Amino acid sequence: MKQYGLLLVALMGLSSLTLAQTQYHSFLPGQIWKDDKGVHINAHGGGILYQKGTYYWYGEHKIGGDAGNQARVGVHCYSSKDLYNWKDEGIALKVDPKEGSKLEIGCIIERPKVIYNARTRKYVMWFHYEQKGHGYDRAASGVALSAKATGPFKLLKIFRPDAGTWPLNVLPMHKSTPFNAMGAKFNGGYCSNDVDSVNFVKRDFEGGQMARDMNLFVDTDGKAYLIYSSEENSTLHISLLTPDYLSTSGKWVRVFPGKHNEGAALFKRKGKYYLFTSACTGWAPNPGRSAMASHIFGPWKELGNPCTDKDSLTTYHSQSTFVIPVAGKKDAFIFMGDRWSPKDAIDGRYIWLPIEFKGDKPILRWRDEWTLDVF
């Protein structure tokens, strides 16, 4: 009887373990996606790093309710061998409980991205940072460093990029015309008039350019770039990083001035560069955007909404955050989107879809379920 009891306990333990460790063999966009502990993956606004056969997913750790829209825990990290099943690797960058610290609980840490520097053998994290209690006024970049992919990452600095440098495609008026405060008309927090006539570039020349929604991209030659929404969210900037990936180099361009792009995700295919972005509508989804260029600094050509079917006007109720090149598969890319839930931030869902191409134009189609076999 005693042996039977022990067997029963063991079976019960095995049963609970099996329930916790959900095994996935496909992607189910918009549904609850559990990690190896049976918990909904908590990595919002995230990005993927592929290193030596392992994918690492970094994203904002949310908590329930409206409070989850600020940083209460930090940046979460998960690892996977197959992209379907993810192991919880813990908090890679932690907020600081100390009042007044830069990463004080309640600050804003958004869209964390990590890249590996083969020269320094370090993992470099960039993120959009806002100081606690100051809304979105700081509009800065945070940089953290780690010797391990899973962290812990140590904060190095918080700053605005490209201070004291003009864009490569600077206009003569940027250097000669002062900032026009009277011309800066805002609608819903975004500058609604001609941004060049306002001249935010000149206004922020000394202190650095505003940097909100951001992403990182490492080119095939090892050079890395920061892509960020700037000039009161009216214009994208693409900036070459220094060889150690810790700072901007001073070589940068303005992309689509006055077009109000957020959620930029950049990738490269067959020698061409591609961008997915969204419009600026706060937490509410909007029609996706895409663009292409032969050089990362442009000129960039707008290609329109990549979504083609039902719910295309809301990008399937999501916003772009990253594009994953699938290792070991030719011409295989995955669109990563976030389905935000600002009233209960922890319930945010993930929209992953395969990217198709019609000529040079990227295409997204909704799929309730799909596998990597589509590539």
mmCIF file with all atom_site columns, N, CA, C and O in Angstrom, residues 317-345:
data_model
loop_
_atom_site.group_PDB
_atom_site.id
_atom_site.type_symbol
_atom_site.label_atom_id
_atom_site.label_alt_id
_atom_site.label_comp_id
_atom_site.label_asym_id
_atom_site.label_entity_id
_atom_site.label_seq_id
_atom_site.pdbx_PDB_ins_code
_atom_site.Cartn_x
_atom_site.Cartn_y
_atom_site.Cartn_z
_atom_site.occupancy
_atom_site.B_iso_or_equiv
_atom_site.pdbx_formal_charge
_atom_site.auth_seq_id
_atom_site.auth_comp_id
_atom_site.auth_asym_id
_atom_site.auth_atom_id
_atom_site.pdbx_PDB_model_num
ATOM 1   N N  . HIS A 1 317 ? -4.740 43.827 -35.474 1.00 0.00 ? 317 HIS A N  1
ATOM 2   C CA . HIS A 1 317 ? -4.832 44.335 -34.101 1.00 0.00 ? 317 HIS A CA 1
ATOM 3   C C  . HIS A 1 317 ? -3.465 44.261 -33.407 1.00 0.00 ? 317 HIS A C  1
ATOM 4   O O  . HIS A 1 317 ? -3.373 43.855 -32.242 1.00 0.00 ? 317 HIS A O  1
ATOM 5   N N  . SER A 1 318 ? -2.426 44.664 -34.112 1.00 0.00 ? 318 SER A N  1
ATOM 6   C CA . SER A 1 318 ? -1.086 44.625 -33.533 1.00 0.00 ? 318 SER A CA 1
ATOM 7   C C  . SER A 1 318 ? -0.241 45.770 -34.057 1.00 0.00 ? 318 SER A C  1
ATOM 8   O O  . SER A 1 318 ? -0.666 46.527 -34.935 1.00 0.00 ? 318 SER A O  1
ATOM 9   N N  . GLN A 1 319 ? 0.963  45.873 -33.511 1.00 0.00 ? 319 GLN A N  1
ATOM 10  C CA . GLN A 1 319 ? 1.936  46.854 -33.956 1.00 0.00 ? 319 GLN A CA 1
ATOM 11  C C  . GLN A 1 319 ? 3.281  46.168 -34.142 1.00 0.00 ? 319 GLN A C  1
ATOM 12  O O  . GLN A 1 319 ? 3.709  45.374 -33.295 1.00 0.00 ? 319 GLN A O  1
ATOM 13  N N  . SER A 1 320 ? 3.971  46.479 -35.223 1.00 0.00 ? 320 SER A N  1
ATOM 14  C CA . SER A 1 320 ? 5.256  45.841 -35.517 1.00 0.00 ? 320 SER A CA 1
ATOM 15  C C  . SER A 1 320 ? 6.281  46.110 -34.427 1.00 0.00 ? 320 SER A C  1
ATOM 16  O O  . SER A 1 320 ? 6.308  47.197 -33.840 1.00 0.00 ? 320 SER A O  1
ATOM 17  N N  . THR A 1 321 ? 7.126  45.103 -34.161 1.00 0.00 ? 321 THR A N  1
ATOM 18  C CA . THR A 1 321 ? 8.197  45.279 -33.189 1.00 0.00 ? 321 THR A CA 1
ATOM 19  C C  . THR A 1 321 ? 9.534  44.703 -33.639 1.00 0.00 ? 321 THR A C  1
ATOM 20  O O  . THR A 1 321 ? 10.584 45.174 -33.249 1.00 0.00 ? 321 THR A O  1
ATOM 21  N N  . PHE A 1 322 ? 9.544  43.663 -34.498 1.00 0.00 ? 322 PHE A N  1
ATOM 22  C CA . PHE A 1 322 ? 10.796 43.041 -34.916 1.00 0.00 ? 322 PHE A CA 1
ATOM 23  C C  . PHE A 1 322 ? 10.514 42.115 -36.086 1.00 0.00 ? 322 PHE A C  1
ATOM 24  O O  . PHE A 1 322 ? 9.374  41.696 -36.306 1.00 0.00 ? 322 PHE A O  1
ATOM 25  N N  . VAL A 1 323 ? 11.576 41.797 -36.845 1.00 0.00 ? 323 VAL A N  1
ATOM 26  C CA . VAL A 1 323 ? 11.508 40.775 -37.888 1.00 0.00 ? 323 VAL A CA 1
ATOM 27  C C  . VAL A 1 323 ? 12.608 39.759 -37.618 1.00 0.00 ? 323 VAL A C  1
ATOM 28  O O  . VAL A 1 323 ? 13.774 40.121 -37.435 1.00 0.00 ? 323 VAL A O  1
ATOM 29  N N  . ILE A 1 324 ? 12.231 38.474 -37.566 1.00 0.00 ? 324 ILE A N  1
ATOM 30  C CA . ILE A 1 324 ? 13.164 37.400 -37.247 1.00 0.00 ? 324 ILE A CA 1
ATOM 31  C C  . ILE A 1 324 ? 13.612 36.705 -38.529 1.00 0.00 ? 324 ILE A C  1
ATOM 32  O O  . ILE A 1 324 ? 12.796 36.107 -39.229 1.00 0.00 ? 324 ILE A O  1
ATOM 33  N N  . PRO A 1 325 ? 14.911 36.723 -38.847 1.00 0.00 ? 325 PRO A N  1
ATOM 34  C CA . PRO A 1 325 ? 15.411 35.839 -39.898 1.00 0.00 ? 325 PRO A CA 1
ATOM 35  C C  . PRO A 1 325 ? 15.517 34.425 -39.322 1.00 0.00 ? 325 PRO A C  1
ATOM 36  O O  . PRO A 1 325 ? 16.137 34.219 -38.279 1.00 0.00 ? 325 PRO A O  1
ATOM 37  N N  . VAL A 1 326 ? 14.897 33.457 -39.970 1.00 0.00 ? 326 VAL A N  1
ATOM 38  C CA . VAL A 1 326 ? 14.882 32.084 -39.449 1.00 0.00 ? 326 VAL A CA 1
ATOM 39  C C  . VAL A 1 326 ? 16.178 31.382 -39.842 1.00 0.00 ? 326 VAL A C  1
ATOM 40  O O  . VAL A 1 326 ? 16.489 31.253 -41.034 1.00 0.00 ? 326 VAL A O  1
ATOM 41  N N  . ALA A 1 327 ? 16.927 30.936 -38.868 1.00 0.00 ? 327 ALA A N  1
ATOM 42  C CA . ALA A 1 327 ? 18.217 30.283 -39.108 1.00 0.00 ? 327 ALA A CA 1
ATOM 43  C C  . ALA A 1 327 ? 18.023 28.960 -39.850 1.00 0.00 ? 327 ALA A C  1
ATOM 44  O O  . ALA A 1 327 ? 17.097 28.196 -39.556 1.00 0.00 ? 327 ALA A O  1
ATOM 45  N N  . GLY A 1 328 ? 18.877 28.709 -40.834 1.00 0.00 ? 328 GLY A N  1
ATOM 46  C CA . GLY A 1 328 ? 18.849 27.441 -41.544 1.00 0.00 ? 328 GLY A CA 1
ATOM 47  C C  . GLY A 1 328 ? 17.818 27.344 -42.642 1.00 0.00 ? 328 GLY A C  1
ATOM 48  O O  . GLY A 1 328 ? 17.710 26.305 -43.301 1.00 0.00 ? 328 GLY A O  1
ATOM 49  N N  . LYS A 1 329 ? 17.034 28.401 -42.843 1.00 0.00 ? 329 LYS A N  1
ATOM 50  C CA . LYS A 1 329 ? 16.032 28.404 -43.908 1.00 0.00 ? 329 LYS A CA 1
ATOM 51  C C  . LYS A 1 329 ? 16.276 29.586 -44.828 1.00 0.00 ? 329 LYS A C  1
ATOM 52  O O  . LYS A 1 329 ? 16.538 30.696 -44.369 1.00 0.00 ? 329 LYS A O  1
ATOM 53  N N  . LYS A 1 330 ? 16.170 29.355 -46.114 1.00 0.00 ? 330 LYS A N  1
ATOM 54  C CA . LYS A 1 330 ? 16.433 30.385 -47.098 1.00 0.00 ? 330 LYS A CA 1
ATOM 55  C C  . LYS A 1 330 ? 15.219 31.285 -47.283 1.00 0.00 ? 330 LYS A C  1
ATOM 56  O O  . LYS A 1 330 ? 14.089 30.815 -47.407 1.00 0.00 ? 330 LYS A O  1
ATOM 57  N N  . ASP A 1 331 ? 15.484 32.596 -47.280 1.00 0.00 ? 331 ASP A N  1
ATOM 58  C CA . ASP A 1 331 ? 14.429 33.568 -47.554 1.00 0.00 ? 331 ASP A CA 1
ATOM 59  C C  . ASP A 1 331 ? 13.247 33.412 -46.595 1.00 0.00 ? 331 ASP A C  1
ATOM 60  O O  . ASP A 1 331 ? 12.082 33.469 -47.000 1.00 0.00 ? 331 ASP A O  1
ATOM 61  N N  . ALA A 1 332 ? 13.557 33.201 -45.318 1.00 0.00 ? 332 ALA A N  1
ATOM 62  C CA . ALA A 1 332 ? 12.523 32.957 -44.308 1.00 0.00 ? 332 ALA A CA 1
ATOM 63  C C  . ALA A 1 332 ? 12.581 34.040 -43.235 1.00 0.00 ? 332 ALA A C  1
ATOM 64  O O  . ALA A 1 332 ? 13.591 34.168 -42.524 1.00 0.00 ? 332 ALA A O  1
ATOM 65  N N  . PHE A 1 333 ? 11.489 34.794 -43.113 1.00 0.00 ? 333 PHE A N  1
ATOM 66  C CA . PHE A 1 333 ? 11.432 35.891 -42.154 1.00 0.00 ? 333 PHE A CA 1
ATOM 67  C C  . PHE A 1 333 ? 10.073 35.864 -41.444 1.00 0.00 ? 333 PHE A C  1
ATOM 68  O O  . PHE A 1 333 ? 9.050  35.604 -42.074 1.00 0.00 ? 333 PHE A O  1
ATOM 69  N N  . ILE A 1 334 ? 10.089 36.169 -40.149 1.00 0.00 ? 334 ILE A N  1
ATOM 70  C CA . ILE A 1 334 ? 8.868  36.190 -39.349 1.00 0.00 ? 334 ILE A CA 1
ATOM 71  C C  . ILE A 1 334 ? 8.602  37.607 -38.854 1.00 0.00 ? 334 ILE A C  1
ATOM 72  O O  . ILE A 1 334 ? 9.483  38.251 -38.264 1.00 0.00 ? 334 ILE A O  1
ATOM 73  N N  . PHE A 1 335 ? 7.403  38.100 -39.093 1.00 0.00 ? 335 PHE A N  1
ATOM 74  C CA . PHE A 1 335 ? 6.941  39.378 -38.559 1.00 0.00 ? 335 PHE A CA 1
ATOM 75  C C  . PHE A 1 335 ? 6.540  39.201 -37.103 1.00 0.00 ? 335 PHE A C  1
ATOM 76  O O  . PHE A 1 335 ? 5.756  38.300 -36.774 1.00 0.00 ? 335 PHE A O  1
ATOM 77  N N  . MET A 1 336 ? 7.082  40.013 -36.220 1.00 0.00 ? 336 MET A N  1
ATOM 78  C CA . MET A 1 336 ? 6.685  40.030 -34.811 1.00 0.00 ? 336 MET A CA 1
ATOM 79  C C  . MET A 1 336 ? 5.866  41.284 -34.537 1.00 0.00 ? 336 MET A C  1
ATOM 80  O O  . MET A 1 336 ? 6.318  42.393 -34.829 1.00 0.00 ? 336 MET A O  1
ATOM 81  N N  . GLY A 1 337 ? 4.672  41.092 -33.996 1.00 0.00 ? 337 GLY A N  1
ATOM 82  C CA . GLY A 1 337 ? 3.837  42.226 -33.621 1.00 0.00 ? 337 GLY A CA 1
ATOM 83  C C  . GLY A 1 337 ? 3.316  42.062 -32.205 1.00 0.00 ? 337 GLY A C  1
ATOM 84  O O  . GLY A 1 337 ? 3.210  40.944 -31.688 1.00 0.00 ? 337 GLY A O  1
ATOM 85  N N  . ASP A 1 338 ? 2.992  43.189 -31.578 1.00 0.00 ? 338 ASP A N  1
ATOM 86  C CA . ASP A 1 338 ? 2.395  43.186 -30.237 1.00 0.00 ? 338 ASP A CA 1
ATOM 87  C C  . ASP A 1 338 ? 0.938  43.596 -30.318 1.00 0.00 ? 338 ASP A C  1
ATOM 88  O O  . ASP A 1 338 ? 0.608  44.613 -30.951 1.00 0.00 ? 338 ASP A O  1
ATOM 89  N N  . ARG A 1 339 ? 0.094  42.830 -29.683 1.00 0.00 ? 339 ARG A N  1
ATOM 90  C CA . ARG A 1 339 ? -1.309 43.207 -29.519 1.00 0.00 ? 339 ARG A CA 1
ATOM 91  C C  . ARG A 1 339 ? -1.430 43.790 -28.115 1.00 0.00 ? 339 ARG A C  1
ATOM 92  O O  . ARG A 1 339 ? -1.555 43.067 -27.129 1.00 0.00 ? 339 ARG A O  1
ATOM 93  N N  . TRP A 1 340 ? -1.360 45.127 -28.021 1.00 0.00 ? 340 TRP A N  1
ATOM 94  C CA . TRP A 1 340 ? -1.291 45.793 -26.729 1.00 0.00 ? 340 TRP A CA 1
ATOM 95  C C  . TRP A 1 340 ? -2.612 45.701 -25.956 1.00 0.00 ? 340 TRP A C  1
ATOM 96  O O  . TRP A 1 340 ? -3.694 45.696 -26.545 1.00 0.00 ? 340 TRP A O  1
ATOM 97  N N  . SER A 1 341 ? -2.488 45.666 -24.637 1.00 0.00 ? 341 SER A N  1
ATOM 98  C CA . SER A 1 341 ? -3.650 45.660 -23.747 1.00 0.00 ? 341 SER A CA 1
ATOM 99  C C  . SER A 1 341 ? -3.378 46.638 -22.609 1.00 0.00 ? 341 SER A C  1
ATOM 100 O O  . SER A 1 341 ? -3.083 46.236 -21.483 1.00 0.00 ? 341 SER A O  1
ATOM 101 N N  . PRO A 1 342 ? -3.420 47.957 -22.872 1.00 0.00 ? 342 PRO A N  1
ATOM 102 C CA . PRO A 1 342 ? -2.970 48.948 -21.887 1.00 0.00 ? 342 PRO A CA 1
ATOM 103 C C  . PRO A 1 342 ? -3.751 48.959 -20.579 1.00 0.00 ? 342 PRO A C  1
ATOM 104 O O  . PRO A 1 342 ? -3.205 49.322 -19.541 1.00 0.00 ? 342 PRO A O  1
ATOM 105 N N  . LYS A 1 343 ? -5.021 48.553 -20.601 1.00 0.00 ? 343 LYS A N  1
ATOM 106 C CA . LYS A 1 343 ? -5.795 48.534 -19.362 1.00 0.00 ? 343 LYS A CA 1
ATOM 107 C C  . LYS A 1 343 ? -5.431 47.349 -18.475 1.00 0.00 ? 343 LYS A C  1
ATOM 108 O O  . LYS A 1 343 ? -5.682 47.375 -17.272 1.00 0.00 ? 343 LYS A O  1
ATOM 109 N N  . ASP A 1 344 ? -4.854 46.315 -19.077 1.00 0.00 ? 344 ASP A N  1
ATOM 110 C CA . ASP A 1 344 ? -4.344 45.168 -18.332 1.00 0.00 ? 344 ASP A CA 1
ATOM 111 C C  . ASP A 1 344 ? -3.097 44.681 -19.066 1.00 0.00 ? 344 ASP A C  1
ATOM 112 O O  . ASP A 1 344 ? -3.130 43.714 -19.812 1.00 0.00 ? 344 ASP A O  1
ATOM 113 N N  . ALA A 1 345 ? -2.000 45.398 -18.846 1.00 0.00 ? 345 ALA A N  1
ATOM 114 C CA . ALA A 1 345 ? -0.805 45.269 -19.683 1.00 0.00 ? 345 ALA A CA 1
ATOM 115 C C  . ALA A 1 345 ? -0.284 43.842 -19.788 1.00 0.00 ? 345 ALA A C  1
ATOM 116 O O  . ALA A 1 345 ? 0.227  43.435 -20.837 1.00 0.00 ? 345 ALA A O  1
#
